[in-house]
Amino acid sequence: MLGNTTLTEFLDGLRTVPQHQPWPRHLLDERAWMDLLHQLAESDWTLLGLWADGGEVHAALRDEEDGAVAVASLSCPERKYPSLSEVRPGAIRLERALRDLWGITPVGLSDPRPWLDHGRWPVSRPLALPRGPAPETPVDYPFLPVEGEALHIIPVGPVHAGVIEPGHFRFTCSGESVVRLEARLGYTHKGVEELMAGKPLAEAAKLAARLSGDSTVAYSLAFARAVEAATASEAPPRAHWLRALMAELERIANHLLDVGGVCNDAAFPVMLAHCTTLREEVLRANAACFGHRLLMDRILPGGVSHDLTREGGATLRKLCATLAQRLNILVDIYDDLPSLQDRTVGTGIVRPALARRFGAGGVVGRASMQGGDARKAVAYPPYDELDFAVPTQPLGDVNARIWQRIEELRESLSLVNQLMDGMPGGPLTRPIPTRGGEGMALVEGFRGEILLWLRLSEAGKVVRCHPRDPSWFQWPLLEAAIENNIVADFPLCNKSFNCSYSGVDL
Amino acid sequence: MVIGSAMIAFLLLGLAAPLGRRRPAVAGLVHLACLPPSLLLLALGLMHLAAPPGTPPQIITLPLGLPGLAGHWRLDRLSAFFLLVVNLPAVLAGLYGLGYAPHLPRPGRVAPFLPLFLLGMNGVLLADDAFSFLLAWEFMSLTSWLLVVADDGNPEAGKAGLTYLSMAAFGGFCLLAAFALMAADGGSFDFALLRAHPGGGGGVLAVLLVLLGTGSKAGMVPLHPWLPLAHPAAPSHASALMSGVMTKVALYGLIRILFDLQPVLGWQWGFALMLLGAATALTGVFYALMQRDLKVLLAYSTVENVGLILVALGLAAAFRAYDQPALAALALVAALYHVLNHSLIKSLLFLGAGAVVSATGERDINRLGGLLNRMPVTGACFLAGACAISALPPLNGFVSEWLVFQSLFHAPSLSHWAMRFGVPVVGVALALAAAFAAVCFVRAFGTVFLGRPRSAAAAAAREAPLSLQLAQVVPAALCLGLGIFPVLVSGGLASVVAPLLRVRLPTALLGWPWLSPIAPGAGSYSALMLLLTGVALAITTVLVVHHFGSQRTRRAPVWDCGTPCALPEAQYSADSFSQPLRRVFGRPLLAARELIDMPAPGDTAPARFRLEIRDPLWDGLYARLIRLVNRLADRVNRLQSLTVRHYLLMMFWTLVAGLVIVAVRPPL
Amino acid sequence: MRLVRLLLQTLLKGPVTQAPPPADADSLAQLAATLSARSRDTLGRSLAIRALDAGSCNGCELEIQAVCGPVYDLERYGLKVVASPRHADVLLVTGPVTRNMALAAVRTYEAMAAPKWVVAMGDCARDGGCFAGSYAVMNGVQELLPVDLVIPGCPPEPEKLLSGLLALLETVA
Amino acid sequence: MIPLLWGILHTLLVVAAAPWATGLTRRVKARLQGRRGASCWQPYRDLWRLLQKDSVIADSASWLFHITPYVVFVAVWLAATILPTLTTDMIMTPAADLIALVALLGVARFFTALAGLDAGTAFGGLGASREMFIASLGEPAMLMVTFSLSVLAHTTSPAHLVEFVLAGHVGLEVSVGLAMGALLMVALAESGRIPIDNPATHLELTMVHEAMVLEYSGRHLALMEAAAMMRQLLFLSLIICLFLPWGIARPGDAAPWLLVGLAAWIAKVAALSVVLAAYESWIAKMRLFRIADFLGGALLLALLATIFLYVSEAL
């Protein structure tokens, strides 16, 4: 069994679920699951996601050699299953969340602490049937141990000094030197998965668009694609192109803010001011062309809600031209400014091996030599027809992550132009047939690859929907990036990661 | 007469105290009984200082001592000033001991030696011949050693005692040899005769030996390592006397010999003293900054202040050699002012530390915290001491530091290039030391008295008893007084210095509220005016704020970013506080290394932090010396079996023998 | 130096800041109703804002950042976002207030010095928005804190946010 | 009587003008970022607002926390009154010199740092530790600048230094340039500006001064903020006094000269504020431990200035 088996070979012959699209889902028994664990230890298949549905645990995997994607499922009537965390540390937090929400125990998970459940909900195991009783007292969360004399603790958050999302970071330090950093999240847990269950598609799409406000296009797209997969339908071509256009506009707006934000955290506000101004132009163009600054609720299952008018197209072309020109000035300034480079170069290094181990994608992964990009790997339309590169950086420091964003910005600007040039005509939506099924989508958001899996009832309602944010696999790396850095450099590292809280907390 | 009775009182007290060793209350009484003689000597010193200029020194000759050598005792202005320096803290220590000594683990081992220790120190100040001087000096060493080892349950104290004893023996021998050399040239042990033949002096070697002898006692780098071991090991009021006073007695020896008995020295000596002082100040304060033990921290801070005084003395010596007596007088006044200030401040701080230690049983500042709320008087007094030693106006520490900087900044273009480069470099060192001292005491006061308690003992601390409080309030008030009326003090000091340098420093060229020692336009300082203006501004501020602003105040939990965290570790520790400086300066000076073992993300194993600090001086010099001595000791196997008492006896007899040899040797 | 050139250009071209929107009439009415019962303090044209994300999707935060940017330039009105609730007059809450954030939200409010105001920003903060009814949320800020002003929208546009805050400034100043 | 009145006027001027200088710097920085920015008078409104607010004090804080804002404000105010801004003929001239000025700022810093530690929060300690770390290098550099100037002018009194410079005793000298460079570097550090500290930061973990005052509110915060503004003005004034003193009235000058002095001072403060804003827009904040190199460099410059003077005097 071991050796250079491909994922497809490995899963071949196992029972397959009929209505799972577009990738196969295989049903594993306990022994096959154990074989999978052993195989994972040998192979470098990427763990794409891990979630539960009723009494089943699903693990989505991808073989990077041939790009094959598959879901492995294990039925666990005793509400426990062998943990993946040993072979894929990226699974640790997913499994902790799974235990909190579904009450399914990952056997062999070394971390017994809850993750999303802070002990403040009126229920426990909210997604399990039956739900558990409310805890009597909030969880007394033990942080990981640190040994050493006269260390001090800096508890930061969930209410931060800046305008950012809530999360708790606990530094154990000797003066400025960080001995351990641990993040505790879950503060923005809104119970989206539970809210989505039983909702009609339109309402569920609205929730999907609000999983993470900065990735609203990407999540809407992922939701729409998953629904379309589950119902074996397809959006019209123009909708595909408009969706890609919105996705690239979202990427541009967010990357601009991040580049400026990192510089601002190094106390160079001029860059942020210019980046914010540019971003504002993008948002206003969004509002002018599609009617919403952040493009919320513009992508729906079956198509898109707004068309791009001729004037809108002209606006966007002009926007791209000015953006490209003004971005170049800002890039030159960043490149020229030793005081700024001194802050970013060599700070917050993520080693490529570690990024690979956690299966981190997106800006964080690509800045550490990881090449994955769903637009290329999955090549969903219209990206299969577009010409673009997926840049990577070798060094994995803050500087690399800034350059990664700059280069992605340039690619996106070129993509917007290509999309304007090749935009096909035709209808905007196609009705979604009312039928059941299981669908999965992989979509590249500005942070990285979003996975969204859902199961629809025959009545066309959402039974279970699991969105997996790219930050699940990026957050843990932040705890390693702080190594050999001082407390004062953490905001820079954190900003350069810019992981999602809301998307991860669900 | 007065002197004699006071001395005898000390002696009797020392001898009588063991009678009551089984009763702790007696220890308190012995301390109480130390007060009258100390007060007497204090008054004597003050009276002599207040006498009109030109009053001759009082000289007493007692038929004590070696055959053919009477004991000479003499009270001049320098001695009188140091009587003040010694006996003011002695009074405080006595007062403090009254409430403190009975609660010591072994009060019977402290009470007899404190009066004898005072006797020794006063004796050094008044001695007017080498024999009496050395006798008193060794007496002071031995009694202080006994105080160091008073707590025999503590193995650290034993080690500290042994180190101290060897260093004291070394210092004693150096002084002995120095006097022998001086006497060989000057023809007599009598200081009066030495004084009469200036320049006779035994030359370079004698001065070097004096420097080693007194420097080792004062804590001069590199002879300081015993000091931070020994001073903190003694009971706190004895620590106060050792750190605040005994180091000053050692400096008295240096001043007496360099400025009175051996006044003809080249500028090189001043230069060397300056550099040594600068090194001492920097080393002391830097080590103080790294300490966790409150008393060790204070002891290292003593090393720093001794360094500052040495710089001023070096400047004075250099100016004198360049024939600029006015500036020499300024520097010497600065040195003496700081001697007085430091004796008070350090006593205050050690007494405060003692109150903290006895209230909590904790010397590690990383385990204290929040004491200001529970020990308000001790806390306020310690704050005053911390401000004073950090040279903050309007307290006294600033005045002496101001004077030192003035004498440094107004050093004219000294003719030798070494001085031209040396003076600014020493300036940098002093400025750094002053800044570090502030960091050190923010750290010390902040971790001990502010924040939240870091241990149960700190949370349960209670304010010290009344006599302990009184013994802290008095020096705190004096710190303020000596800071606000600097002209009065410097005027008195000018009269102390005048006979030595034959020039009277005008300290208030602009009138009495302004300390203006150099020239009317050259920089002046008036604490009183600053204070009054400050008070006026403060009143204005308070009135404005309260008239125009809201006056409501509400108590609320600390702002914790939304996560209540009651852990005491969620505030800076003392080590963390000084880590930035440790990181910048610690690598070269302490070979400090931080070893961090951070597990990978998701790994639940503990992260580990270890700090490696070594003292390069100890490793490089003393450790080798110890190895050498051990090898020698192996050879002289027989001596190894002796007890400490035998060693002491041997030391004493060697001393006496040496004196006898020198005494009977015919003058060359 | 490109930077020097850019700085000079910026200076010569003048600010990109747009003209201020009028204080929102709805907000003014709403404030008049909520604040009339309380004493109106005169703080001058200056307000410090503490933003509190009580479980928003980050959309509102993006618009707050936009309002702080040069185009809207919150600071020119004497409004600024501050680091500590101790320094703040206004608690600007976004999100439906998740149960996991409830304690932190209350503590933040408690940490502020009086006089203080609470502004609920966005539809979620008003009543939970599309997250209302979940086991994990409190369905809006008013369940937890006294709300003085609601600025609706998902997320509210910068002009809307700005005119709401200006209304607050005019009412309390 | 007249000197006393001028003295009082001068004392009020330094406290009254400080928020304006800060407001001007902020305004220019805003313009350089393409913003309109708040008016130069906004800091007054901010201070007024803070004064009106109640004060919240942490449970664990001691009495030190209450008095620190007053101590800090008065110490900085006192330091600011020592400097001759309008005329060198001041009552406070003989009361304190530059050494005392450094020490008064030291008092303010000492108490600010203690107040940072008082509430027992991690951030307070963080700020206090960093502040004292920066000061431990900045203060010596400042003293060495004083040293070199006193070697030059044989005085440590700022008023007499001004008179010395105004009398034309100083040409364009290398050592003066070095001392000025050192003072500029120290001024940035001591008044908490970029590249040492960012007065506008919203990141707890990078703060220095802000972290120490994170617990303050209401009138206490107003005093701390006003003191910080005054400290910035003080350093601008110090640079003006020592290196650009032209326009300051001298003893014996008629009263109108004082108005000239006032106008000159305001113009120079405005010009320096603009320069400061431009410099801050041009540079990013340093890494924390790079500050040691920066201020070590300042110390070295000041030391070189002194040695140059000694050597050149001997030539």
mmCIF file of N, CA and C in Angstrom, chain B residues 5 17 27 66 109 120-121 139 218 223 239 258 294 309 311 317 392 395 438 448-449 510 539:
data_model
loop_
_atom_site.group_PDB
_atom_site.id
_atom_site.type_symbol
_atom_site.label_atom_id
_atom_site.label_comp_id
_atom_site.label_asym_id
_atom_site.label_seq_id
_atom_site.Cartn_x
_atom_site.Cartn_y
_atom_site.Cartn_z
ATOM 1 N N SER B 5 34.255 58.711 76.454
ATOM 2 C CA SER B 5 33.116 58.088 77.131
ATOM 3 C C SER B 5 32.223 57.381 76.126
ATOM 4 N N ALA B 17 26.488 42.766 76.185
ATOM 5 C CA ALA B 17 25.368 42.205 75.449
ATOM 6 C C ALA B 17 25.271 40.688 75.508
ATOM 7 N N ALA B 27 18.360 42.222 73.043
ATOM 8 C CA ALA B 27 18.952 42.702 71.800
ATOM 9 C C ALA B 27 18.389 44.071 71.444
ATOM 10 N N LEU B 66 51.482 50.128 71.208
ATOM 11 C CA LEU B 66 52.745 49.401 71.305
ATOM 12 C C LEU B 66 53.693 50.123 72.242
ATOM 13 N N ARG B 109 23.339 36.931 68.390
ATOM 14 C CA ARG B 109 24.567 36.976 67.613
ATOM 15 C C ARG B 109 24.737 38.299 66.907
ATOM 16 N N GLY B 120 34.515 50.478 66.154
ATOM 17 C CA GLY B 120 35.585 50.355 65.167
ATOM 18 C C GLY B 120 35.538 51.485 64.153
ATOM 19 N N MET B 121 34.344 51.757 63.651
ATOM 20 C CA MET B 121 34.245 52.774 62.595
ATOM 21 C C MET B 121 34.587 54.156 63.129
ATOM 22 N N PHE B 139 39.416 46.066 63.560
ATOM 23 C CA PHE B 139 38.310 45.867 64.485
ATOM 24 C C PHE B 139 36.978 46.013 63.743
ATOM 25 N N ALA B 218 35.933 49.762 50.078
ATOM 26 C CA ALA B 218 34.853 50.614 49.575
ATOM 27 C C ALA B 218 34.075 49.951 48.458
ATOM 28 N N LEU B 223 37.793 45.137 42.877
ATOM 29 C CA LEU B 223 37.912 44.503 44.191
ATOM 30 C C LEU B 223 36.556 44.396 44.878
ATOM 31 N N SER B 239 23.334 45.782 57.389
ATOM 32 C CA SER B 239 23.607 46.017 55.969
ATOM 33 C C SER B 239 23.633 47.507 55.699
ATOM 34 N N LEU B 258 45.248 60.468 50.881
ATOM 35 C CA LEU B 258 45.590 61.148 49.628
ATOM 36 C C LEU B 258 45.563 62.666 49.739
ATOM 37 N N LEU B 294 16.594 41.954 46.452
ATOM 38 C CA LEU B 294 16.503 43.385 46.749
ATOM 39 C C LEU B 294 17.756 43.900 47.447
ATOM 40 N N ILE B 309 31.750 58.720 43.748
ATOM 41 C CA ILE B 309 32.585 59.472 44.693
ATOM 42 C C ILE B 309 34.052 59.397 44.265
ATOM 43 N N VAL B 311 35.206 59.104 41.282
ATOM 44 C CA VAL B 311 35.423 60.004 40.149
ATOM 45 C C VAL B 311 35.653 61.422 40.652
ATOM 46 N N ALA B 317 41.867 65.325 42.828
ATOM 47 C CA ALA B 317 43.304 65.084 42.850
ATOM 48 C C ALA B 317 43.957 65.641 41.586
ATOM 49 N N LEU B 392 16.974 62.710 41.469
ATOM 50 C CA LEU B 392 15.860 63.530 41.018
ATOM 51 C C LEU B 392 15.754 64.762 41.900
ATOM 52 N N LEU B 395 15.557 66.429 45.591
ATOM 53 C CA LEU B 395 16.162 65.663 46.671
ATOM 54 C C LEU B 395 17.686 65.798 46.639
ATOM 55 N N ALA B 438 18.471 55.344 37.508
ATOM 56 C CA ALA B 438 17.036 55.630 37.485
ATOM 57 C C ALA B 438 16.263 54.405 37.013
ATOM 58 N N VAL B 448 8.573 45.961 43.580
ATOM 59 C CA VAL B 448 8.336 45.636 44.987
ATOM 60 C C VAL B 448 7.043 46.288 45.480
ATOM 61 N N PHE B 449 6.865 47.554 45.158
ATOM 62 C CA PHE B 449 5.780 48.293 45.802
ATOM 63 C C PHE B 449 4.564 48.517 44.914
ATOM 64 N N LEU B 510 25.776 83.748 44.083
ATOM 65 C CA LEU B 510 24.601 84.562 43.753
ATOM 66 C C LEU B 510 23.715 84.848 44.962
ATOM 67 N N ILE B 539 -0.204 74.057 42.472
ATOM 68 C CA ILE B 539 -1.461 74.604 43.012
ATOM 69 C C ILE B 539 -2.313 75.146 41.877
#
